[in-house]
C-alpha cells in the first residue's frame, strides 16, 4: 500500500523556511490512502511567532462582486500589512448594480467558523460587517466572550452602498442590546445611523453629532458617523465621538462611481491600524486617508456596468508614488513655523548659514529650509551637511530648496521644489518614500498635481507682496483660500509674512493650512532668534483664537 510521505518540512521542527527546505511531493494525484502510523506527521512543532503579524478577523458576508464584504476586508488589511482571517455570515449574489440574492449561513456554522479561527489563531481585532440575523449576532457575542480580543470594530452594515437592505429590524435590536456594548468603535453611515435611531432624519453636521452621541449611549466606546452620503456636502466629513469630544474628520469628496465597499474598507482599515498598535483616533485618521487615496487612484477604473463600481485596495502596488511610508512619514504640524534661509540676507548681516539655522531653531522654528540661490555648490553642500546635524540634534526637519543633488549628498530630510524645478514625482523616485517633498503651488491644479506626484505638502504664495522673490504674483487671502480648499495636502503659506500679518493668516481657519514660511521677517533682522520667538508666540495665540 502506497504510503503518503508528508513533505519533509512538515516533519522537521519549525524553522524559518527557505525555498530549498520546502520541497513538496510531485503534484501527481496519489490514491487516497491513510498514512501508516510511522508516516503520520507528528504534531507540528510550531516555533513561537518570531515576528508579530497584526491579525484581523472579519465576520461578514461574501460579496460575489468582490467590491465589499470579506473580499474588501481581506484586501484592505493586506494593503495595510495585517493578516485577515474571515468568518462568512452570508453569501450574497451581488454586482455593481446591486444585491440580487442573500443566503445567510446557519448560525451554528458561523459559530463553528468562529471556533476554528479563534481557538487556533491569536486574533488582535475582530471587525464585523453584514450580520444577517439576530442569531448570528448572538453567536458572535458568545464567541467574543469565550475568546476575548484586543478590540472590536462594528460596521453596522444594514444597507449596502447600492441601497439594498442587508439586515432586518430584529437584528438591529440585537446589535443595540448585545453587540454595541462590546464594541470599541461603531461606524454607521448616515442611513445606518438613522435606522439605528428609529429612522430619524440626519441632514446636517449637527444632526450627525447628535446621532453620534445617541449611538454612544448604546454602549460603544467610540462612534464614527460617516457623512460620505450626506446630501450636498462638498467635503466628505465624518463625525468622531469618544464620549468626551466631537472631532470632525474632513476628507476630499472624490467624484467617482467606484465607491462600492468604502464602508467595509474604512472599518477594516481601522481594525488593521488598531491591530498594528495605533490609538483609536490615529487609526480612524489613517483609515480615512487610505480610503481617500484608494478612491482617488481608482476613480477612472471600470469594473461592471452598474452605478456602483469597486475600487483598487492595492493601489500602492501600482504606483511608487503612493508608497504608504511616505503617507505617514511627514508630520504636517512641522509646517507651523517654517524658517527659509536666504544667502543674500546672511551676507548682509555677516551671518553663516549655520548660525542662521541655529538661531531660528533656538527661536522655535519647527522646520528649516536652506534656500541658497547664490551660494556655490561646494559651500552649499558643506553648509547643508552641517545644518543636517544641527537640525537632527533638535528634531527639526531640514529641507533643501531646489537642489535635489545637495539634499541627497547631505542626507537632508527632503526637498522643496517649484513649478520650474524638477517635477515632484521625479524627486520622489530619487529620494524614495522616507523623505519630505514640498511643492510651490499657486493654483488648485498645481496642488492636485503635487498630490498625484506624491508630495507631502505644498507652499502657497506669495500671500502678500514681497521683494525676496522676484516676479512673484501676489495671491492674497482669496488665492490662498482657493488653493487650501482644493488641496489634498497640508499647506504652508509664504510671501511677505511677518509679525504684523501672520496672525491674520492663521485666523483664516483653513483646516489644512498648517503654518507660515518666512524669509526676511526672520533673516533680514538683527536678531533671528528674537524675531523667531516673537513670531512663534503670535502664531500660537492666533491658533488659540481661531
Ligand atoms: C515653503 C516654500 N514655499 C515656496 C517656496 C518657493 O521656492 P523657490 O525656489 O524660492 O521658488 P519656486 O521654485 O517655488 O518658484 C519655498 N522656497 N518654500
Ligand atoms: C520663496 C517665496 N515663495 C513665494 S514668496 C517667497 C519669498 C518669501 O520671502 P519673505 O518671507 O521674505 O516674503
Ligand atoms: Mg524653486
Coordinates of C-alpha atoms and ligand atoms in Angstrom, one line a residue:
X1 CA 0.0 0.0 0.0
X2 CA 1.5 3.3 -1.1
X3 CA 2.3 5.3 1.9
X4 CA 1.9 9.0 1.6
X5 CA 5.1 10.8 2.8
X6 CA 4.3 14.3 4.1
X7 CA 6.7 16.9 2.8
X8 CA 9.9 16.8 4.9
X9 CA 9.3 20.4 6.0
X10 CA 6.1 19.4 7.8
X11 CA 8.0 16.9 9.9
X12 CA 11.1 18.9 10.7
X13 CA 10.9 21.2 13.7
X14 CA 9.6 24.6 12.6
X15 CA 12.3 26.9 11.5
X16 CA 12.3 29.9 9.1
X17 CA 11.6 28.2 5.8
X18 CA 13.8 28.6 2.8
X19 CA 12.8 27.6 -0.7
X20 CA 15.2 24.7 -0.5
X21 CA 13.6 23.3 2.6
X22 CA 10.1 23.5 1.2
X23 CA 10.1 20.5 -1.1
X24 CA 6.7 19.1 -1.7
X25 CA 5.9 15.7 -3.3
X26 CA 5.4 15.9 -7.1
X27 CA 1.8 17.1 -7.8
X28 CA 0.7 13.7 -9.2
X29 CA -2.5 12.7 -7.5
X30 CA -1.8 9.7 -5.2
X31 CA -4.6 7.2 -4.4
X32 CA -6.3 8.3 -1.2
X33 CA -4.6 6.2 1.5
X34 CA -4.4 6.7 5.2
X35 CA -0.7 7.1 6.1
X36 CA 0.8 4.4 8.1
X37 CA 1.3 5.4 11.8
X38 CA 5.0 5.7 11.2
X39 CA 4.4 8.2 8.4
X40 CA 1.6 10.1 10.1
X41 CA 3.1 13.6 10.8
X42 CA 3.8 14.3 14.4
X43 CA 2.1 17.3 15.9
X44 CA 3.8 20.2 14.3
X45 CA 6.5 21.7 16.5
X46 CA 5.5 25.3 15.7
X47 CA 8.0 27.7 17.0
X48 CA 6.7 30.8 18.8
X49 CA 6.0 33.5 16.3
X50 CA 9.3 35.3 15.8
X51 CA 7.7 38.3 14.1
X52 CA 4.3 39.6 15.2
X53 CA 1.8 39.8 12.4
X54 CA -1.1 42.0 13.2
X55 CA -4.3 39.9 12.8
X56 CA -7.8 41.0 12.0
X57 CA -10.7 38.6 11.9
X58 CA -13.6 39.8 9.7
X59 CA -17.0 38.4 10.4
X60 CA -19.0 39.5 7.4
X61 CA -20.7 38.5 4.2
X62 CA -19.2 37.4 0.9
X63 CA -19.7 39.8 -2.0
X64 CA -19.6 37.9 -5.3
X65 CA -18.6 41.1 -7.0
X66 CA -15.6 41.4 -4.6
X67 CA -16.1 45.1 -4.1
X68 CA -17.3 44.9 -0.5
X69 CA -17.7 42.2 2.2
X70 CA -14.9 39.9 3.3
X71 CA -13.2 40.4 0.0
X72 CA -12.8 44.1 0.6
X73 CA -11.8 43.4 4.2
X74 CA -9.0 41.0 3.2
X75 CA -7.7 43.3 0.6
X76 CA -7.7 46.3 2.9
X77 CA -5.9 44.5 5.7
X78 CA -3.3 43.1 3.3
X79 CA -2.7 46.6 1.9
X80 CA -2.0 47.9 5.4
X81 CA 0.2 44.9 6.4
X82 CA -2.3 43.0 8.6
X83 CA -3.3 39.3 8.2
X84 CA -7.0 38.9 7.8
X85 CA -8.9 35.7 8.5
X86 CA -12.6 35.5 7.7
X87 CA -15.9 34.1 9.1
X88 CA -18.6 34.2 6.4
X89 CA -22.0 35.1 7.7
X90 CA -23.8 35.2 4.4
X91 CA -23.2 34.5 0.8
X92 CA -24.6 37.3 -1.5
X93 CA -25.1 37.4 -5.2
X94 CA -24.3 40.9 -6.0
X95 CA -22.5 43.1 -8.5
X96 CA -22.1 46.7 -9.5
X97 CA -25.9 47.0 -10.0
X98 CA -26.9 45.8 -6.5
X99 CA -27.7 42.8 -4.4
X100 CA -29.6 40.1 -6.3
X101 CA -29.7 37.4 -3.5
X102 CA -28.6 36.7 0.0
X103 CA -28.2 33.3 1.7
X104 CA -27.5 33.5 5.4
X105 CA -25.1 30.9 6.7
X106 CA -26.7 28.8 9.5
X107 CA -25.7 30.4 12.8
X108 CA -24.4 27.0 14.1
X109 CA -21.9 27.1 11.2
X110 CA -21.0 30.7 11.9
X111 CA -20.2 29.5 15.4
X112 CA -18.1 26.7 14.1
X113 CA -16.1 29.0 11.8
X114 CA -15.5 31.3 14.8
X115 CA -14.3 28.5 17.0
X116 CA -12.0 27.3 14.2
X117 CA -10.2 30.6 13.9
X118 CA -10.4 31.9 17.5
X119 CA -9.3 28.6 19.1
X120 CA -6.2 28.3 16.9
X121 CA -5.0 31.8 16.0
X122 CA -4.3 34.8 18.1
X123 CA -6.6 37.4 16.7
X124 CA -5.9 41.0 17.6
X125 CA -9.1 42.7 16.4
X126 CA -12.5 41.5 15.2
X127 CA -14.3 43.5 12.6
X128 CA -17.9 42.9 11.8
X129 CA -19.7 43.6 8.5
X130 CA -23.0 42.0 7.4
X131 CA -24.7 40.1 10.3
X132 CA -27.9 39.0 8.7
X133 CA -29.7 37.6 11.8
X134 CA -30.1 38.2 15.5
X135 CA -29.0 34.6 16.0
X136 CA -25.7 35.2 14.3
X137 CA -25.1 38.4 16.3
X138 CA -25.7 36.3 19.5
X139 CA -23.4 33.6 18.4
X140 CA -20.7 36.2 17.7
X141 CA -21.2 37.8 21.1
X142 CA -20.9 34.4 22.8
X143 CA -17.7 33.6 20.9
X144 CA -16.2 37.0 21.8
X145 CA -16.9 36.4 25.5
X146 CA -15.2 32.9 25.2
X147 CA -12.3 34.2 23.1
X148 CA -11.7 37.9 24.0
X149 CA -9.7 40.1 21.6
X150 CA -8.0 43.5 21.9
X151 CA -10.7 45.4 20.0
X152 CA -14.0 45.0 18.3
X153 CA -14.8 47.2 15.3
X154 CA -18.5 47.1 14.3
X155 CA -19.6 48.3 10.9
X156 CA -23.4 48.1 11.3
X157 CA -24.0 47.1 7.7
X158 CA -27.7 47.2 7.2
X159 CA -28.0 49.0 3.8
X160 CA -25.4 48.3 1.0
X161 CA -24.0 51.3 -0.8
X162 CA -26.3 50.3 -3.6
X163 CA -29.2 50.8 -1.3
X164 CA -30.2 47.2 -0.7
X165 CA -31.3 46.3 2.9
X166 CA -28.9 43.7 4.4
X167 CA -30.2 43.3 7.9
X168 CA -33.8 43.2 9.3
X169 CA -35.3 45.0 12.3
X170 CA -34.8 42.1 14.8
X171 CA -31.1 42.2 14.1
X172 CA -31.0 45.9 14.9
X173 CA -32.3 45.2 18.3
X174 CA -29.7 42.6 19.0
X175 CA -27.0 44.9 17.6
X176 CA -28.0 47.6 20.0
X177 CA -28.6 45.4 23.1
X178 CA -25.7 42.8 22.8
X179 CA -23.1 43.9 20.3
X180 CA -22.7 47.6 20.7
X181 CA -21.8 47.4 24.4
X182 CA -18.9 45.2 23.4
X183 CA -17.7 47.4 20.6
X184 CA -14.6 49.7 20.7
X185 CA -16.0 51.6 17.7
X186 CA -19.2 51.6 15.7
X187 CA -19.0 53.1 12.2
X188 CA -22.5 53.7 10.8
X189 CA -23.1 55.8 7.7
X190 CA -25.9 58.3 7.6
X191 CA -28.6 55.8 6.6
X192 CA -27.4 53.2 9.2
X193 CA -27.3 55.8 11.9
X194 CA -30.8 56.9 11.0
X195 CA -32.0 53.3 11.1
X196 CA -30.3 52.6 14.4
X197 CA -32.1 55.6 15.9
X198 CA -35.6 54.8 14.6
X199 CA -35.3 56.5 11.2
X200 CA -34.6 60.0 12.4
X201 CA -33.6 62.4 9.7
X202 CA -29.9 63.4 9.6
X203 CA -29.3 66.3 7.3
X204 CA -26.6 68.4 8.9
X205 CA -23.3 68.1 10.8
X206 CA -25.1 69.0 13.9
X207 CA -27.5 66.1 13.3
X208 CA -24.5 63.8 12.9
X209 CA -23.1 64.9 16.2
X210 CA -26.5 64.2 17.9
X211 CA -26.6 60.8 16.3
X212 CA -23.1 60.0 17.3
X213 CA -23.9 60.9 20.9
X214 CA -27.1 58.9 20.9
X215 CA -25.4 55.8 19.5
X216 CA -22.6 56.3 22.0
X217 CA -25.2 55.9 24.7
X218 CA -26.0 52.4 23.3
X219 CA -22.6 51.3 24.7
X220 CA -19.7 51.5 22.2
X221 CA -16.5 53.2 23.4
X222 CA -16.3 55.3 20.2
X223 CA -18.6 56.2 17.4
X224 CA -17.8 57.4 13.9
X225 CA -20.8 58.7 11.9
X226 CA -19.7 58.7 8.2
X227 CA -21.0 61.6 6.2
X228 CA -20.0 60.4 2.8
X229 CA -23.6 60.2 1.7
X230 CA -24.6 63.4 3.4
X231 CA -26.5 65.3 0.7
X232 CA -24.9 68.3 -1.0
X233 CA -21.7 68.4 1.1
X234 CA -18.6 69.4 -0.7
X235 CA -16.2 67.6 1.6
X236 CA -16.6 64.0 3.0
X237 CA -17.0 64.9 6.7
X238 CA -17.2 62.2 9.3
X239 CA -18.0 62.9 13.0
X240 CA -16.0 61.0 15.6
X241 CA -17.2 60.9 19.2
X242 CA -15.4 59.3 22.1
X243 CA -17.8 60.2 24.9
X244 CA -16.0 63.4 25.6
X245 CA -15.3 65.4 22.4
X246 CA -16.5 65.6 18.9
X247 CA -13.9 65.6 16.1
X248 CA -14.8 66.4 12.5
X249 CA -12.6 64.5 10.1
X250 CA -12.6 66.2 6.7
X251 CA -11.7 64.5 3.5
X252 CA -11.9 65.3 -0.1
X253 CA -15.1 64.0 -1.8
X254 CA -13.7 62.2 -4.8
X255 CA -16.1 62.3 -7.8
X256 CA -16.2 58.7 -8.8
X257 CA -18.7 55.8 -9.3
X258 CA -16.2 53.4 -7.7
X259 CA -17.4 53.7 -4.1
X260 CA -18.7 50.2 -3.5
X261 CA -17.2 48.8 -0.4
X262 CA -16.0 52.1 1.1
X263 CA -17.7 51.4 4.4
X264 CA -16.3 47.9 4.8
X265 CA -12.9 49.2 3.8
X266 CA -12.9 52.1 6.3
X267 CA -13.8 49.8 9.2
X268 CA -11.2 47.1 8.1
X269 CA -8.5 49.8 7.9
X270 CA -9.4 51.0 11.4
X271 CA -9.2 47.3 12.6
X272 CA -5.8 46.8 10.8
X273 CA -4.4 50.0 12.3
X274 CA -5.6 49.1 15.8
X275 CA -4.1 45.6 15.3
X276 CA -0.8 47.4 14.5
X277 CA -1.0 49.3 17.7
X278 CA -2.5 52.7 16.7
X279 CA -4.7 54.7 19.0
X280 CA -8.3 54.9 18.0
X281 CA -8.2 58.4 16.6
X282 CA -5.0 57.7 14.7
X283 CA -6.5 54.5 13.3
X284 CA -9.6 56.4 12.1
X285 CA -7.4 59.1 10.5
X286 CA -5.2 56.6 8.8
X287 CA -8.2 54.7 7.6
X288 CA -9.8 57.8 6.2
X289 CA -6.6 58.7 4.3
X290 CA -6.3 55.2 2.9
X291 CA -9.9 55.2 1.5
X292 CA -9.4 58.7 0.1
X293 CA -6.2 57.6 -1.6
X294 CA -7.7 54.4 -2.9
X295 CA -10.8 56.3 -4.3
X296 CA -8.6 58.9 -5.9
X297 CA -6.3 56.3 -7.5
X298 CA -9.3 54.2 -8.7
X299 CA -11.6 57.0 -9.9
X300 CA -11.3 56.2 -13.6
X301 CA -11.1 52.4 -13.3
X302 CA -14.0 50.5 -14.8
X303 CA -15.4 47.2 -13.5
X304 CA -19.0 46.3 -14.2
X305 CA -21.8 48.2 -15.8
X306 CA -23.8 49.3 -12.8
X307 CA -23.7 52.6 -10.9
X308 CA -21.5 51.3 -8.0
X309 CA -18.1 50.1 -9.1
X310 CA -15.4 48.7 -6.9
X311 CA -12.1 50.4 -6.2
X312 CA -8.5 49.3 -6.0
X313 CA -7.3 48.5 -2.5
X314 CA -3.8 47.6 -3.7
X315 CA -3.2 50.9 -5.4
X316 CA 0.1 51.3 -3.6
X317 CA 1.5 48.3 -5.5
X318 CA 0.7 50.1 -8.8
X319 CA 2.4 53.4 -8.2
X320 CA 5.6 54.0 -6.3
X321 CA 4.3 57.5 -5.7
X322 CA 1.7 56.1 -3.2
X323 CA 4.3 54.3 -1.1
X324 CA 2.5 54.0 2.3
X325 CA 5.7 55.0 4.0
X326 CA 5.5 58.5 2.5
X327 CA 1.9 58.8 3.6
X328 CA 2.8 58.5 7.2
X329 CA 6.4 59.8 7.5
X330 CA 5.8 63.5 7.3
X331 CA 4.1 65.3 10.2
X332 CA 2.1 68.3 8.8
X333 CA 2.3 70.0 12.2
X334 CA 6.0 70.6 11.4
X335 CA 4.9 73.3 9.0
X336 CA 3.8 75.6 11.9
X337 CA 6.8 78.0 11.7
X338 CA 8.9 77.3 8.6
X339 CA 12.2 79.2 8.5
X340 CA 13.5 79.7 5.0
X341 CA 17.1 81.0 4.8
X342 CA 18.5 83.4 2.2
X343 CA 22.1 83.7 1.1
X344 CA 21.9 87.4 0.4
X345 CA 20.5 88.2 3.9
X346 CA 23.1 86.1 5.5
X347 CA 25.8 88.0 3.7
X348 CA 24.2 91.4 4.6
X349 CA 24.2 90.5 8.3
X350 CA 27.5 88.7 8.2
X351 CA 26.0 85.5 9.4
X352 CA 26.9 82.0 8.3
X353 CA 24.1 79.6 7.1
X354 CA 24.8 77.5 10.2
X355 CA 24.4 80.5 12.5
X356 CA 21.2 81.5 10.9
X357 CA 19.8 78.0 11.3
X358 CA 20.9 77.6 14.9
X359 CA 19.3 81.0 15.8
X360 CA 16.0 80.0 14.0
X361 CA 15.8 76.7 15.9
X362 CA 16.7 78.5 19.1
X363 CA 13.7 80.8 18.5
X364 CA 11.3 77.9 17.9
X365 CA 11.3 77.2 14.2
X366 CA 9.6 73.9 13.6
X367 CA 11.1 73.2 10.1
X368 CA 14.0 74.8 8.2
X369 CA 14.8 75.1 4.6
X370 CA 18.1 76.2 3.1
X371 CA 17.1 78.5 0.2
X372 CA 20.6 79.5 -1.0
X373 CA 20.1 80.6 -4.6
X374 CA 23.5 82.4 -4.8
X375 CA 25.8 80.0 -2.8
X376 CA 28.3 78.0 -4.7
X377 CA 27.5 74.2 -4.7
X378 CA 30.6 73.2 -2.7
X379 CA 29.9 75.8 0.0
X380 CA 26.2 75.0 -0.1
X381 CA 26.8 71.3 0.4
X382 CA 29.2 71.8 3.3
X383 CA 26.7 74.1 5.0
X384 CA 23.9 71.6 4.3
X385 CA 25.8 68.8 5.9
X386 CA 26.5 70.9 9.0
X387 CA 22.9 72.0 9.2
X388 CA 21.6 68.5 8.9
X389 CA 23.5 67.7 12.1
X390 CA 22.2 70.9 13.8
X391 CA 18.6 70.2 12.9
X392 CA 18.7 66.5 13.6
X393 CA 20.0 67.1 17.1
X394 CA 17.0 69.4 17.6
X395 CA 14.5 67.1 15.9
X396 CA 13.7 69.8 13.3
X397 CA 13.4 68.6 9.7
X398 CA 15.8 70.2 7.3
X399 CA 14.8 70.6 3.6
X400 CA 16.9 71.9 0.7
X401 CA 15.4 74.3 -1.8
X402 CA 15.5 73.3 -5.4
X403 CA 18.8 71.3 -5.2
X404 CA 18.0 67.5 -5.1
X405 CA 21.7 66.7 -5.5
X406 CA 22.6 68.7 -2.4
X407 CA 19.7 67.1 -0.5
X408 CA 20.9 63.6 -1.5
X409 CA 24.6 64.3 -0.8
X410 CA 23.8 65.9 2.6
X411 CA 21.1 63.3 3.6
X412 CA 18.8 66.1 4.3
X413 CA 15.2 65.3 5.3
X414 CA 13.8 66.5 1.9
X415 CA 13.5 69.0 -0.8
X416 CA 11.2 71.9 -1.7
X417 CA 10.7 72.4 -5.5
X418 CA 8.8 74.9 -7.5
X419 CA 6.9 74.6 -10.8
X420 CA 10.0 75.1 -12.9
X421 CA 12.2 72.8 -10.8
X422 CA 12.4 69.0 -11.1
X423 CA 8.9 67.5 -11.0
X424 CA 8.0 66.1 -7.6
X425 CA 7.4 62.6 -9.0
X426 CA 11.0 62.5 -10.3
X427 CA 12.2 63.9 -6.9
X428 CA 10.2 61.1 -5.2
X429 CA 11.9 58.5 -7.4
X430 CA 15.3 59.8 -6.4
X431 CA 14.6 60.4 -2.7
X432 CA 12.3 57.4 -2.0
X433 CA 9.3 57.2 0.3
X434 CA 11.0 58.3 3.5
X435 CA 11.8 61.8 2.6
X436 CA 9.8 65.0 2.6
X437 CA 8.9 66.7 -0.6
X438 CA 7.2 70.2 -0.8
X439 CA 6.0 71.9 -3.9
X440 CA 5.2 75.5 -4.6
X441 CA 1.6 75.9 -5.8
X442 CA -0.4 78.9 -6.8
X443 CA -3.5 77.1 -8.3
X444 CA -5.8 74.2 -7.4
X445 CA -4.5 72.4 -10.5
X446 CA -0.9 72.6 -9.3
X447 CA -2.0 71.4 -5.8
X448 CA -3.7 68.4 -7.4
X449 CA -0.7 67.6 -9.4
X450 CA 1.5 67.8 -6.3
X451 CA -0.7 65.3 -4.6
X452 CA -0.7 63.0 -7.6
X453 CA 3.1 63.2 -7.8
X454 CA 3.4 62.0 -4.2
X455 CA 4.4 65.3 -2.5
X456 CA 3.9 65.7 1.3
X457 CA 2.9 69.4 1.5
X458 CA 2.6 72.5 -0.7
X459 CA 3.9 76.0 -0.2
X460 CA 1.3 78.6 -1.3
X461 CA 2.0 82.2 -2.1
X462 CA 3.1 84.9 -2.2
X463 CA 0.2 85.8 0.1
X464 CA 1.4 89.4 0.5
X465 CA 3.8 91.4 -1.8
X466 CA 7.5 90.6 -1.2
X467 CA 10.8 91.7 -2.6
X468 CA 12.5 88.4 -1.5
X469 CA 11.4 86.6 -4.6
X470 CA 11.3 88.4 -7.9
X471 CA 8.4 88.2 -10.4
X472 CA 6.2 86.5 -7.9
X473 CA 2.5 87.3 -8.3
X474 CA 0.6 88.0 -5.0
X475 CA -2.3 85.7 -4.3
X476 CA -3.8 87.4 -1.3
X477 CA -6.1 85.7 1.2
X478 CA -8.6 84.6 -1.5
X479 CA -5.9 83.0 -3.6
X480 CA -4.6 81.2 -0.5
X481 CA -8.1 80.1 0.5
X482 CA -8.8 78.7 -3.0
X483 CA -5.7 76.6 -3.1
X484 CA -6.2 75.4 0.5
X485 CA -9.8 74.3 -0.1
X486 CA -8.7 72.4 -3.2
X487 CA -5.5 70.8 -1.7
X488 CA -5.5 67.3 -0.5
X489 CA -2.1 68.0 1.0
X490 CA -1.2 70.1 4.0
X491 CA -0.4 73.8 3.1
X492 CA 2.1 76.3 4.3
X493 CA 1.6 80.0 3.4
X494 CA 4.5 82.0 2.2
X495 CA 5.3 85.5 0.9
X496 CA 5.6 88.8 2.8
X497 CA 4.6 87.2 6.0
X498 CA 5.7 88.8 9.2
X499 CA 4.8 89.5 12.8
X500 CA 2.2 92.1 11.7
X501 CA 0.2 89.8 9.5
X502 CA 1.0 86.2 10.4
X503 CA -1.9 86.1 12.9
X504 CA -4.4 87.1 10.3
X505 CA -3.2 84.3 8.0
X506 CA -3.7 81.6 10.6
X507 CA -7.0 83.1 11.7
X508 CA -8.4 82.3 8.2
X509 CA -9.1 79.0 10.0
X510 CA -8.4 76.9 6.9
X511 CA -8.3 73.3 8.1
X512 CA -5.2 72.2 6.1
X513 CA -3.3 75.5 6.5
X514 CA -0.7 74.2 8.9
X515 CA 1.6 77.2 9.2
X516 CA 3.7 80.0 7.6
X517 CA 7.0 80.0 5.8
X518 CA 9.1 83.1 6.4
X519 CA 12.3 84.5 5.0
X520 CA 13.0 88.2 5.6
X521 CA 11.0 88.6 8.8
X522 CA 13.5 86.2 10.4
X523 CA 16.7 86.5 8.4
X524 CA 16.8 90.2 7.4
X525 CA 16.7 91.2 11.0
X526 CA 19.4 91.8 13.5
X527 CA 18.4 89.0 15.9
X528 CA 17.0 85.9 14.2
X529 CA 16.2 84.1 17.5
X530 CA 14.2 87.0 18.9
X531 CA 12.2 87.5 15.7
X532 CA 11.5 83.8 15.5
X533 CA 10.4 83.6 19.1
X534 CA 8.1 86.6 18.7
X535 CA 6.6 85.2 15.5
X536 CA 6.0 81.9 17.2
X537 CA 4.1 83.4 20.1
X538 CA 1.9 85.4 17.6
X539 CA 1.1 82.2 15.7
X540 CA 0.3 80.3 18.9
X541 CA -2.0 83.0 20.0
X542 CA -3.7 83.1 16.6
X543 CA -4.3 79.4 16.5
X544 CA -5.8 79.5 20.0
X545 CA -8.2 82.2 18.8
X546 CA -9.2 80.5 15.5
Ligands
LIG1 C1 7.6 76.6 1.7 C2 8.1 77.2 0.4 N1 7.2 77.6 -0.5 C3 7.6 78.2 -1.6 C4 8.9 78.4 -1.9 C5 9.4 79.0 -3.2 O1 10.5 78.3 -3.7 P1 11.5 79.0 -4.6 O2 12.5 78.0 -5.1 O3 12.0 80.2 -4.0 O4 10.6 79.4 -5.9 P2 9.8 78.4 -6.8 O5 10.8 77.3 -7.1 O6 8.6 77.9 -6.0 O7 9.4 79.2 -8.0 C6 9.9 77.9 -0.9 N2 11.2 78.1 -1.1 N3 9.4 77.3 0.2
LIG2 C1 10.3 81.9 -1.6 C2 9.0 82.5 -1.8 N1 8.0 81.9 -2.5 C3 6.9 82.6 -2.6 S1 7.1 84.1 -1.9 C4 8.7 83.8 -1.4 C5 9.6 84.7 -0.7 C6 9.2 84.8 0.7 O1 10.1 85.7 1.4 P1 9.6 86.7 2.5 O2 9.1 85.8 3.7 O3 10.8 87.5 2.8 O4 8.5 87.5 1.9
LIG3 MG1 12.4 76.6 -6.5

